[in-house]
Short mmCIF file of C-alpha atoms and ligand atoms in Angstrom, two decimals:
data_model
loop_
_atom_site.label_atom_id
_atom_site.label_comp_id
_atom_site.label_asym_id
_atom_site.label_seq_id
_atom_site.Cartn_x
_atom_site.Cartn_y
_atom_site.Cartn_z
CA MET A 1 -6.10 -47.82 -11.14
CA GLU A 2 -5.14 -44.24 -11.00
CA PRO A 3 -5.00 -42.47 -7.78
CA LEU A 4 -7.90 -40.23 -7.24
CA LYS A 5 -7.07 -36.45 -8.72
CA VAL A 6 -8.52 -33.73 -6.57
CA HIS A 7 -8.62 -30.69 -8.49
CA LYS A 8 -8.21 -27.97 -5.91
CA GLN A 9 -9.38 -24.99 -7.27
CA LYS A 10 -7.23 -21.96 -6.48
CA LEU A 11 -9.30 -18.66 -5.84
CA LYS A 12 -8.77 -16.11 -8.10
CA ILE A 13 -8.40 -12.56 -6.83
CA LEU A 14 -8.01 -9.52 -9.16
CA VAL A 15 -5.69 -7.22 -7.54
CA THR A 16 -5.58 -3.17 -9.29
CA GLY A 17 -2.87 -1.70 -9.27
CA GLY A 18 -0.87 -4.91 -8.96
CA ALA A 19 1.87 -4.00 -10.49
CA GLY A 20 2.64 -1.09 -7.77
CA TYR A 21 5.00 -1.22 -4.81
CA ILE A 22 2.64 -2.19 -2.14
CA GLY A 23 0.72 -4.32 -5.21
CA SER A 24 3.42 -6.54 -6.25
CA HIS A 25 4.18 -7.62 -2.87
CA THR A 26 0.88 -8.36 -1.99
CA VAL A 27 0.42 -10.28 -5.25
CA VAL A 28 3.71 -12.18 -4.07
CA GLU A 29 1.79 -13.24 -0.81
CA LEU A 30 -1.16 -14.31 -2.54
CA ALA A 31 0.67 -16.27 -4.85
CA LYS A 32 2.42 -18.18 -1.82
CA ALA A 33 -0.97 -18.19 -0.04
CA GLY A 34 -2.35 -20.25 -2.58
CA PHE A 35 -4.59 -17.52 -4.49
CA GLU A 36 -4.35 -16.96 -7.75
CA PRO A 37 -3.76 -13.05 -8.32
CA VAL A 38 -4.54 -11.67 -11.46
CA ILE A 39 -3.19 -8.16 -12.10
CA VAL A 40 -4.82 -5.04 -13.62
CA ASP A 41 -2.99 -1.98 -13.56
CA ASP A 42 -2.09 0.93 -16.57
CA PHE A 43 1.47 1.22 -15.49
CA SER A 44 1.21 4.87 -15.09
CA ASN A 45 3.47 4.52 -11.58
CA SER A 46 5.40 1.37 -11.90
CA HIS A 47 8.02 -0.44 -14.51
CA PRO A 48 6.86 -3.89 -16.23
CA TYR A 49 9.78 -5.00 -14.74
CA VAL A 50 8.28 -5.78 -11.86
CA LEU A 51 6.22 -8.61 -13.28
CA GLN A 52 9.72 -10.35 -13.99
CA GLY A 53 10.47 -10.11 -10.29
CA ILE A 54 7.39 -11.32 -9.17
CA GLU A 55 8.00 -14.52 -11.42
CA LYS A 56 11.49 -14.75 -9.68
CA ILE A 57 9.85 -15.23 -6.70
CA ILE A 58 6.52 -17.48 -7.34
CA GLY A 59 7.46 -19.55 -10.38
CA TYR A 60 5.15 -17.83 -12.95
CA GLU A 61 4.35 -14.21 -14.33
CA PRO A 62 0.91 -13.27 -13.07
CA ILE A 63 -1.96 -12.69 -15.38
CA THR A 64 -1.36 -9.01 -16.24
CA TYR A 65 -4.38 -6.99 -17.83
CA HIS A 66 -1.95 -3.46 -18.94
CA MET A 67 -5.26 -1.37 -18.66
CA ASN A 68 -6.88 1.80 -16.86
CA CYS A 69 -9.19 0.46 -13.84
CA ARG A 70 -11.91 3.71 -14.66
CA ASN A 71 -12.60 2.02 -17.88
CA LEU A 72 -15.53 -0.91 -17.27
CA ASP A 73 -15.57 -1.79 -20.85
CA ASP A 74 -12.11 -2.78 -20.45
CA LEU A 75 -12.52 -4.20 -16.76
CA ASP A 76 -15.55 -6.23 -18.32
CA GLN A 77 -13.44 -7.51 -20.98
CA ILE A 78 -11.72 -9.28 -17.68
CA ALA A 79 -14.86 -10.66 -16.57
CA LYS A 80 -15.57 -12.53 -19.86
CA GLU A 81 -12.24 -14.02 -19.42
CA HIS A 82 -12.67 -14.88 -15.97
CA ASP A 83 -16.08 -15.89 -14.34
CA ASP A 84 -14.66 -17.23 -11.19
CA ILE A 85 -13.05 -14.08 -9.61
CA LYS A 86 -13.34 -14.15 -6.11
CA GLY A 87 -12.12 -11.14 -4.37
CA LEU A 88 -11.03 -7.81 -5.30
CA VAL A 89 -8.06 -5.56 -3.82
CA HIS A 90 -8.57 -2.38 -4.84
CA PHE A 91 -4.60 -0.63 -4.82
CA ALA A 92 -5.15 1.22 -8.35
CA ALA A 93 -4.41 5.27 -7.34
CA TYR A 94 -2.30 7.91 -7.40
CA LYS A 95 -0.54 8.64 -3.81
CA LEU A 96 1.73 11.50 -3.85
CA VAL A 97 0.86 14.36 -1.21
CA GLY A 98 2.43 17.08 -3.04
CA GLU A 99 1.20 16.18 -6.27
CA SER A 100 -1.82 16.18 -5.12
CA VAL A 101 -2.01 19.47 -3.73
CA LYS A 102 -0.85 20.69 -6.77
CA GLU A 103 -3.46 19.41 -9.16
CA PRO A 104 -6.33 17.83 -7.44
CA ILE A 105 -8.50 17.18 -10.88
CA LYS A 106 -6.12 14.49 -11.73
CA TYR A 107 -6.35 12.83 -7.88
CA TYR A 108 -10.04 13.11 -7.13
CA GLU A 109 -10.92 11.62 -11.26
CA ASN A 110 -8.49 9.05 -10.95
CA ASN A 111 -8.80 7.69 -7.17
CA LEU A 112 -12.49 8.59 -7.46
CA ASP A 113 -13.39 7.25 -10.45
CA SER A 114 -11.37 3.77 -9.57
CA ASN A 115 -13.24 3.18 -7.02
CA ILE A 116 -16.98 3.64 -8.69
CA SER A 117 -15.51 1.72 -11.68
CA VAL A 118 -14.57 -1.59 -9.66
CA THR A 119 -17.16 -1.12 -7.64
CA LYS A 120 -19.88 -1.53 -10.56
CA PHE A 121 -17.45 -4.14 -11.69
CA CYS A 122 -17.84 -5.95 -8.39
CA LEU A 123 -21.42 -5.46 -8.24
CA LYS A 124 -21.73 -6.55 -11.86
CA ASN A 125 -19.73 -10.04 -11.40
CA GLY A 126 -21.62 -10.96 -7.92
CA ILE A 127 -17.95 -9.87 -6.00
CA ARG A 128 -18.34 -9.08 -2.70
CA SER A 129 -15.37 -9.16 -1.01
CA VAL A 130 -13.38 -6.14 -1.64
CA VAL A 131 -10.25 -4.99 0.51
CA PHE A 132 -9.78 -1.21 -0.18
CA SER A 133 -6.56 0.81 0.69
CA SER A 134 -6.97 3.46 2.88
CA SER A 135 -4.74 5.54 4.69
CA CYS A 136 -3.91 6.69 8.18
CA THR A 137 -3.55 9.89 6.78
CA VAL A 138 -7.68 9.80 7.17
CA TYR A 139 -7.04 10.65 10.98
CA GLY A 140 -5.47 14.13 9.92
CA LEU A 141 -4.12 15.15 13.11
CA PRO A 142 -5.14 12.75 15.85
CA ASP A 143 -6.11 14.08 19.36
CA LYS A 144 -4.92 10.72 20.83
CA LEU A 145 -2.34 8.44 20.06
CA PRO A 146 -1.74 5.36 19.71
CA VAL A 147 -4.56 6.09 16.78
CA SER A 148 -7.48 3.58 17.20
CA GLU A 149 -10.22 2.96 14.26
CA ALA A 150 -12.58 4.22 16.48
CA ALA A 151 -10.79 8.31 16.06
CA PRO A 152 -12.74 10.41 14.15
CA LEU A 153 -11.68 11.63 10.52
CA LYS A 154 -10.29 15.10 11.01
CA GLU A 155 -9.30 17.23 8.28
CA ALA A 156 -7.59 15.80 5.32
CA GLU A 157 -4.05 17.31 5.33
CA SER A 158 -3.99 17.36 1.65
CA PRO A 159 -6.41 16.04 -1.69
CA TYR A 160 -5.23 13.04 -1.45
CA GLY A 161 -5.67 12.44 1.96
CA ARG A 162 -9.43 13.48 1.27
CA THR A 163 -9.54 10.78 -1.75
CA LYS A 164 -8.75 8.30 0.73
CA GLN A 165 -11.78 9.55 3.14
CA ILE A 166 -13.96 9.66 0.31
CA GLY A 167 -13.78 6.40 -0.48
CA GLU A 168 -14.46 5.16 2.83
CA TYR A 169 -17.73 7.31 2.55
CA PHE A 170 -18.14 6.16 -0.58
CA PHE A 171 -18.40 2.37 0.04
CA GLU A 172 -20.06 3.03 3.50
CA ASP A 173 -23.08 4.35 1.22
CA CYS A 174 -22.73 1.69 -1.05
CA ILE A 175 -23.54 -0.48 2.25
CA LYS A 176 -25.91 1.40 3.14
CA ALA A 177 -27.80 0.98 -0.10
CA LEU A 178 -27.71 -2.37 0.77
CA HIS A 179 -25.19 -2.74 -2.17
CA PRO A 180 -24.03 -6.80 -1.88
CA LEU A 181 -20.83 -5.87 -0.79
CA ASN A 182 -18.14 -6.54 2.21
CA VAL A 183 -15.48 -4.44 2.59
CA ILE A 184 -12.34 -4.20 4.32
CA SER A 185 -11.02 -1.40 4.57
CA LEU A 186 -7.01 -1.39 5.68
CA ARG A 187 -5.89 2.21 6.73
CA TYR A 188 -1.97 1.63 6.20
CA PHE A 189 0.36 3.26 7.93
CA ASN A 190 4.03 4.22 6.37
CA PRO A 191 5.09 0.98 4.35
CA ILE A 192 9.04 0.64 3.66
CA GLY A 193 11.21 -2.08 2.85
CA ALA A 194 11.04 -5.01 0.35
CA ASP A 195 11.05 -8.26 0.01
CA PRO A 196 13.70 -10.45 1.83
CA SER A 197 14.35 -11.70 -1.76
CA SER A 198 15.18 -8.41 -3.31
CA GLU A 199 13.71 -9.22 -6.37
CA ILE A 200 11.07 -6.40 -5.96
CA GLY A 201 10.98 -3.46 -4.26
CA GLU A 202 9.73 0.43 -4.09
CA LEU A 203 10.35 2.00 -7.71
CA PRO A 204 10.01 5.65 -6.54
CA ILE A 205 9.64 8.07 -9.99
CA GLY A 206 11.79 10.90 -9.84
CA ILE A 207 13.17 12.43 -6.56
CA PRO A 208 11.58 10.75 -3.79
CA ASN A 209 9.04 12.01 -1.73
CA ASN A 210 9.48 9.35 1.17
CA LEU A 211 11.74 8.94 4.07
CA VAL A 212 12.99 5.95 3.29
CA PRO A 213 13.72 5.90 -0.35
CA TYR A 214 15.20 9.16 0.12
CA ILE A 215 17.47 7.58 2.64
CA THR A 216 18.59 4.42 0.54
CA GLN A 217 19.73 6.46 -2.36
CA THR A 218 21.48 8.91 -0.27
CA GLY A 219 23.22 5.88 0.95
CA ALA A 220 23.79 5.08 -2.37
CA GLY A 221 25.36 8.62 -3.43
CA LEU A 222 22.48 9.28 -5.88
CA ARG A 223 21.40 12.05 -3.47
CA GLU A 224 23.79 14.34 -2.02
CA LEU A 225 22.40 14.75 1.46
CA LEU A 226 18.93 14.23 3.37
CA THR A 227 16.99 17.15 4.59
CA VAL A 228 15.25 16.55 8.04
CA PHE A 229 12.01 18.67 7.60
CA GLY A 230 12.31 19.92 11.05
CA ASP A 231 13.68 19.50 14.56
CA ASP A 232 11.49 21.53 16.63
CA TYR A 233 8.26 19.97 16.85
CA SER A 234 6.97 18.99 20.66
CA THR A 235 8.19 14.85 19.77
CA PRO A 236 10.94 13.63 21.97
CA ASP A 237 14.00 14.25 19.92
CA GLY A 238 11.89 17.47 17.93
CA THR A 239 11.70 15.29 14.67
CA CYS A 240 8.50 14.06 13.06
CA VAL A 241 7.51 10.35 14.73
CA ARG A 242 6.36 7.74 12.38
CA ASP A 243 5.23 4.27 12.70
CA TYR A 244 7.00 2.19 9.64
CA ILE A 245 5.58 -1.17 8.52
CA HIS A 246 7.34 -3.51 6.20
CA VAL A 247 5.65 -3.95 2.67
CA SER A 248 5.39 -7.65 3.10
CA ASP A 249 3.68 -7.45 6.20
CA LEU A 250 1.68 -5.16 4.71
CA ALA A 251 0.77 -7.61 2.24
CA GLN A 252 0.17 -10.11 4.47
CA ALA A 253 -2.62 -7.98 6.38
CA HIS A 254 -4.49 -8.61 2.71
CA ILE A 255 -4.41 -12.15 3.02
CA ALA A 256 -5.83 -11.63 6.43
CA ALA A 257 -8.10 -9.15 5.13
CA LEU A 258 -8.90 -11.66 2.13
CA SER A 259 -9.48 -14.68 4.44
CA LYS A 260 -11.63 -13.23 6.60
CA LEU A 261 -14.11 -11.98 4.28
CA LEU A 262 -13.83 -15.36 1.72
CA SER A 263 -14.91 -17.50 4.52
CA ASP A 264 -17.90 -14.62 5.97
CA GLN A 265 -20.98 -17.29 5.18
CA SER A 266 -23.28 -13.66 6.37
CA THR A 267 -24.70 -11.99 3.39
CA GLU A 268 -25.32 -8.92 5.41
CA PRO A 269 -23.25 -6.02 3.20
CA LYS A 270 -20.45 -4.53 6.05
CA ILE A 271 -17.48 -2.89 5.97
CA GLU A 272 -14.73 -2.74 8.45
CA TYR A 273 -11.98 -0.39 9.21
CA PHE A 274 -8.62 -2.23 10.19
CA ASN A 275 -5.33 0.27 11.46
CA ILE A 276 -2.46 -1.32 9.65
CA GLY A 277 0.68 -0.61 11.36
CA THR A 278 3.07 -1.94 14.41
CA GLY A 279 1.92 -0.11 16.83
CA ARG A 280 5.14 1.84 17.70
CA GLY A 281 6.55 4.98 16.75
CA TYR A 282 10.04 6.43 15.31
CA SER A 283 11.77 9.80 14.64
CA VAL A 284 13.14 10.98 11.79
CA LEU A 285 16.46 10.62 13.65
CA GLU A 286 15.84 7.37 14.95
CA ILE A 287 15.58 6.13 11.39
CA ILE A 288 19.06 7.73 10.16
CA ARG A 289 20.50 6.19 12.88
CA ALA A 290 18.87 2.63 12.54
CA PHE A 291 19.50 3.04 8.65
CA GLU A 292 23.42 3.88 9.30
CA LYS A 293 23.73 0.61 11.82
CA VAL A 294 22.28 -1.89 9.15
CA SER A 295 24.49 -0.59 6.43
CA GLY A 296 27.51 0.49 7.83
CA LYS A 297 27.54 3.50 6.50
CA SER A 298 27.07 7.43 8.15
CA LEU A 299 24.01 9.15 6.31
CA PRO A 300 25.20 13.28 5.38
CA HIS A 301 22.02 14.81 6.72
CA VAL A 302 20.98 18.84 7.95
CA ILE A 303 18.06 20.19 9.49
CA GLY A 304 15.65 22.05 7.18
CA PRO A 305 12.59 23.99 7.68
CA ARG A 306 9.11 21.86 8.52
CA ARG A 307 7.37 20.43 5.63
CA LYS A 308 3.73 22.23 5.27
CA GLY A 309 0.93 19.30 6.29
CA ASP A 310 3.44 17.10 7.98
CA VAL A 311 1.82 16.22 11.72
CA PRO A 312 4.22 15.98 14.85
CA MET A 313 3.46 12.25 15.71
CA ILE A 314 1.11 9.67 14.85
CA TYR A 315 1.57 5.84 15.33
CA ALA A 316 -1.38 3.05 14.85
CA ASP A 317 -3.34 1.17 17.69
CA PRO A 318 -2.77 -2.33 15.66
CA SER A 319 -5.12 -4.32 18.32
CA LYS A 320 -8.23 -4.40 16.26
CA ALA A 321 -6.09 -5.91 13.15
CA LEU A 322 -4.00 -8.51 15.90
CA LYS A 323 -7.88 -9.42 17.74
CA ASP A 324 -10.35 -9.75 14.15
CA LEU A 325 -7.59 -10.24 11.51
CA GLY A 326 -5.03 -12.77 13.31
CA TRP A 327 -2.39 -10.27 11.98
CA ARG A 328 0.32 -8.47 13.34
CA ALA A 329 3.56 -6.90 12.09
CA GLU A 330 6.53 -9.57 12.14
CA TYR A 331 9.70 -7.53 11.24
CA ASN A 332 11.03 -4.90 13.23
CA ILE A 333 12.54 -1.63 11.81
CA GLU A 334 16.29 -2.82 11.22
CA GLU A 335 14.78 -5.76 9.12
CA ALA A 336 13.02 -3.60 7.33
CA LEU A 337 15.84 -0.93 6.69
CA SER A 338 17.86 -3.65 5.78
CA HIS A 339 15.61 -5.46 2.88
CA ALA A 340 15.26 -1.45 1.45
CA TRP A 341 18.96 -0.87 1.34
CA LYS A 342 19.47 -4.60 -0.16
CA TRP A 343 16.98 -3.45 -2.74
CA GLU A 344 18.55 0.00 -3.54
CA GLN A 345 22.10 -1.67 -3.96
CA ARG A 346 19.99 -4.07 -6.20
CA LEU A 347 19.03 -1.64 -8.65
CA PRO A 348 22.16 -0.85 -10.91
CA GLU A 349 22.51 -4.60 -11.51
CA LEU A 350 18.44 -4.72 -12.41
CA ASN A 351 19.13 -1.96 -14.75
CA LEU A 352 16.77 0.03 -12.37
CA LYS A 353 18.68 2.84 -11.40
CA GLN A 354 15.75 5.40 -10.88
CA THR A 355 17.27 9.45 -10.62
CA GLY A 356 15.99 13.07 -11.43
P1 LIG B 1 1.77 2.58 -6.14
O1 LIG B 1 1.85 4.46 -7.27
O2 LIG B 1 3.31 1.84 -6.14
O3 LIG B 1 0.95 1.59 -7.07
C1 LIG B 1 -0.19 1.99 -7.17
C2 LIG B 1 0.02 1.07 -8.93
O4 LIG B 1 -1.43 1.55 -9.40
C3 LIG B 1 0.96 1.58 -10.30
O5 LIG B 1 1.36 0.38 -10.42
C4 LIG B 1 -0.10 2.51 -10.80
O6 LIG B 1 0.58 1.95 -12.21
C5 LIG B 1 -1.54 1.78 -11.07
N1 LIG B 1 -2.78 2.70 -11.10
C6 LIG B 1 -2.89 4.21 -10.79
N2 LIG B 1 -3.91 4.08 -11.46
C7 LIG B 1 -3.96 3.45 -11.93
C8 LIG B 1 -6.07 3.40 -12.55
N3 LIG B 1 -6.68 4.29 -12.90
N4 LIG B 1 -5.84 1.91 -13.66
C9 LIG B 1 -4.86 1.42 -13.22
N5 LIG B 1 -4.15 1.15 -12.70
C10 LIG B 1 -3.40 2.58 -12.12
O7 LIG B 1 1.31 3.12 -5.14
P2 LIG B 1 1.72 2.28 -3.53
O8 LIG B 1 2.74 2.43 -2.89
O9 LIG B 1 1.95 0.48 -4.25
O10 LIG B 1 0.19 2.40 -3.21
C11 LIG B 1 -1.00 1.50 -3.28
C12 LIG B 1 -2.11 1.79 -2.53
O11 LIG B 1 -2.13 1.94 -1.22
C13 LIG B 1 -3.02 3.60 -3.08
O12 LIG B 1 -3.87 3.38 -3.25
C14 LIG B 1 -2.17 4.53 -2.05
O13 LIG B 1 -2.93 5.46 -1.74
C15 LIG B 1 -2.40 3.53 -0.70
N6 LIG B 1 -1.20 3.33 0.23
C16 LIG B 1 0.05 3.71 -0.03
C17 LIG B 1 0.77 4.23 1.05
C18 LIG B 1 2.41 4.42 0.76
O14 LIG B 1 3.28 5.09 1.62
N7 LIG B 1 3.10 3.87 -0.28
C19 LIG B 1 0.18 4.38 2.55
C20 LIG B 1 -1.26 4.33 2.58
C21 LIG B 1 -2.04 3.67 1.54
C1 LIG B 2 7.98 10.40 6.60
C2 LIG B 2 8.39 11.24 7.98
C3 LIG B 2 8.79 13.72 7.39
C4 LIG B 2 11.51 12.65 3.59
C5 LIG B 2 2.91 9.66 3.73
C6 LIG B 2 2.19 9.99 3.52
C7 LIG B 2 0.98 9.77 4.06
C8 LIG B 2 0.79 7.72 3.55
C9 LIG B 2 2.78 7.60 3.87
C10 LIG B 2 -0.21 7.29 1.65
C11 LIG B 2 7.97 12.68 7.98
C12 LIG B 2 10.37 13.21 7.14
C13 LIG B 2 10.34 12.71 4.49
C14 LIG B 2 12.76 14.02 3.52
C15 LIG B 2 11.92 14.07 6.11
N1 LIG B 2 0.49 7.74 2.12
N2 LIG B 2 10.75 13.12 5.59
N3 LIG B 2 13.17 14.45 5.18
O1 LIG B 2 4.37 11.74 5.17
O2 LIG B 2 4.76 10.37 6.99
O3 LIG B 2 3.48 9.93 5.00
O4 LIG B 2 3.37 8.15 3.02
O5 LIG B 2 -1.10 7.67 1.92
O6 LIG B 2 0.02 9.86 3.33
O7 LIG B 2 2.02 11.32 3.78
O8 LIG B 2 5.93 9.60 4.97
O9 LIG B 2 8.13 9.13 4.07
O10 LIG B 2 6.98 11.78 3.31
O11 LIG B 2 7.57 11.38 5.78
O12 LIG B 2 12.44 14.42 6.93
O13 LIG B 2 13.49 13.52 2.77
O14 LIG B 2 9.76 11.38 7.05
O15 LIG B 2 8.79 15.13 7.17
O16 LIG B 2 8.14 13.07 9.32
P1 LIG B 2 4.88 10.36 5.52
P2 LIG B 2 7.15 10.28 4.75
#
C-alpha cells in the first residue's frame, strides 16, 4: 500500500517591493520558514539580478509580478491567479529622504496610493494579515531614549517620514472603521548588511545616501572619502548615534509578525506597532572604526558640516518585540558590517557595480 501522502500547503504571502533591499531578504527568510512568497515589484528601485540571487539561496525563483502595486486592476490579476494568499507584507515605497524634500508629490503619490491599493486588494480578497514597513523616522526627534512604541509621533523630518506617519494613521482609521484587517506596523531602525551568503544585498542607485553603503563603496575605492556629517552634536563623541540592524534580523522580524497575525484567532480588527532595532546605538565614528576592524582597511574620512534634518541620537527600545513577537536581533555590528563588506566585494563579479 502506498504511504499516505500528507500535502502540507505552504501559506502564500504577497510581498510588495519584494525585489528591494529589505523585501528580497524577507522573501528569502519567508521561503526558509516554509511560506510561499509571491513578489510584486515595479523594479523602480531594484535590479532584476535580485531574483537570481534569491534563487541561489532558496533553490527556486519566486513567483514575481512586474507591476506597480498602485494599480488595483493589476493586483486583481494576481488574485485571479492566486486565490489562496493568506497575508501581505507591504514594502513598496520610495525611501529617499532628500529626494522626498525636493519631490514631495512623487512620495505622497507612490507611498500613499500604494497603501490604499494594497488595502483595497486585501479587503476585496479576504486577506486580514498585513505587515506594514514603517520607520523610526515616525518618531521625529524623540524626547526620551531609548525610544519605545509609546513615544508620541513628533513632527516628521521629511515628506518621506510624513508618508510613513500617514501610512500608520491610514491603517488606524481603517481599523476604527472596523475593516477586517489585522495589521502590524514594524518601525525599522537603520537596516544594514547583507545575506551571509553574499548572493543578495543592498544595491543603492547612484551615490549612496546611507552611511554603510557609502563606507563600503569608499572601502572598495569607488568613493574618495567619507564625509562625517558633523562632530559637534551633544553625543559621546560628537557624531550622530543610530541603531543599526542587520537586514536578515530585520527580515526575521517579518516572519515573527506574520506568525503572530496568522495564528490570531480573534476576528477583531486591530493594529499594533513594534520597534525593530537592536537597542544599542553606535556613533558614526564607532561605525567607521568597526568597519576598519572587519575589513582590515583604513577608511579615508573628513569631518564635514551637519546634514539638515539629522536627529543627533536615536536607538530603539526593542523589548516589546521580544515580549510579544519573540523576536530579537541576533547579529552584532561587526557581523553586519562584515556581511555588507563581503557583498560590496562580490559586486564586480556579479557585474552589478553601481557608480554615479
Ligand atoms: P527599496 O527601494 O530597496 O525597496 C522598495 C521596493 O519597492 C523596490 O524594489 C521598488 O522597486 C519597489 N516599489 C516602489 N514603489 C513601488 C510600487 N508602487 N509598486 C511596486 N513596487 C514598488 O527599499 P528598502 O530599503 O527595501 O525599503 C523597503 C521598505 O522599508 C520601504 O517601505 C521603506 O520606506 C521602509 N524602510 C526602509 C528603511 C531603510 O533604511 N532601508 C528604513 C525604514 C523603513
Ligand atoms: C546614518 C548616520 C548621518 C552618510 C535614514 C532615514 C530613515 C530610515 C533609515 C527609512 C547619520 C551619518 C551618513 C554619510 C554620514 N530610512 N552619515 N556621512 O539618516 O539615520 O536614517 O535611513 O525609513 O528615515 O533618514 O541613516 O545611513 O543616512 O545616516 O556621516 O555620508 O550617518 O549623518 O548620522 P539615517 P543614514
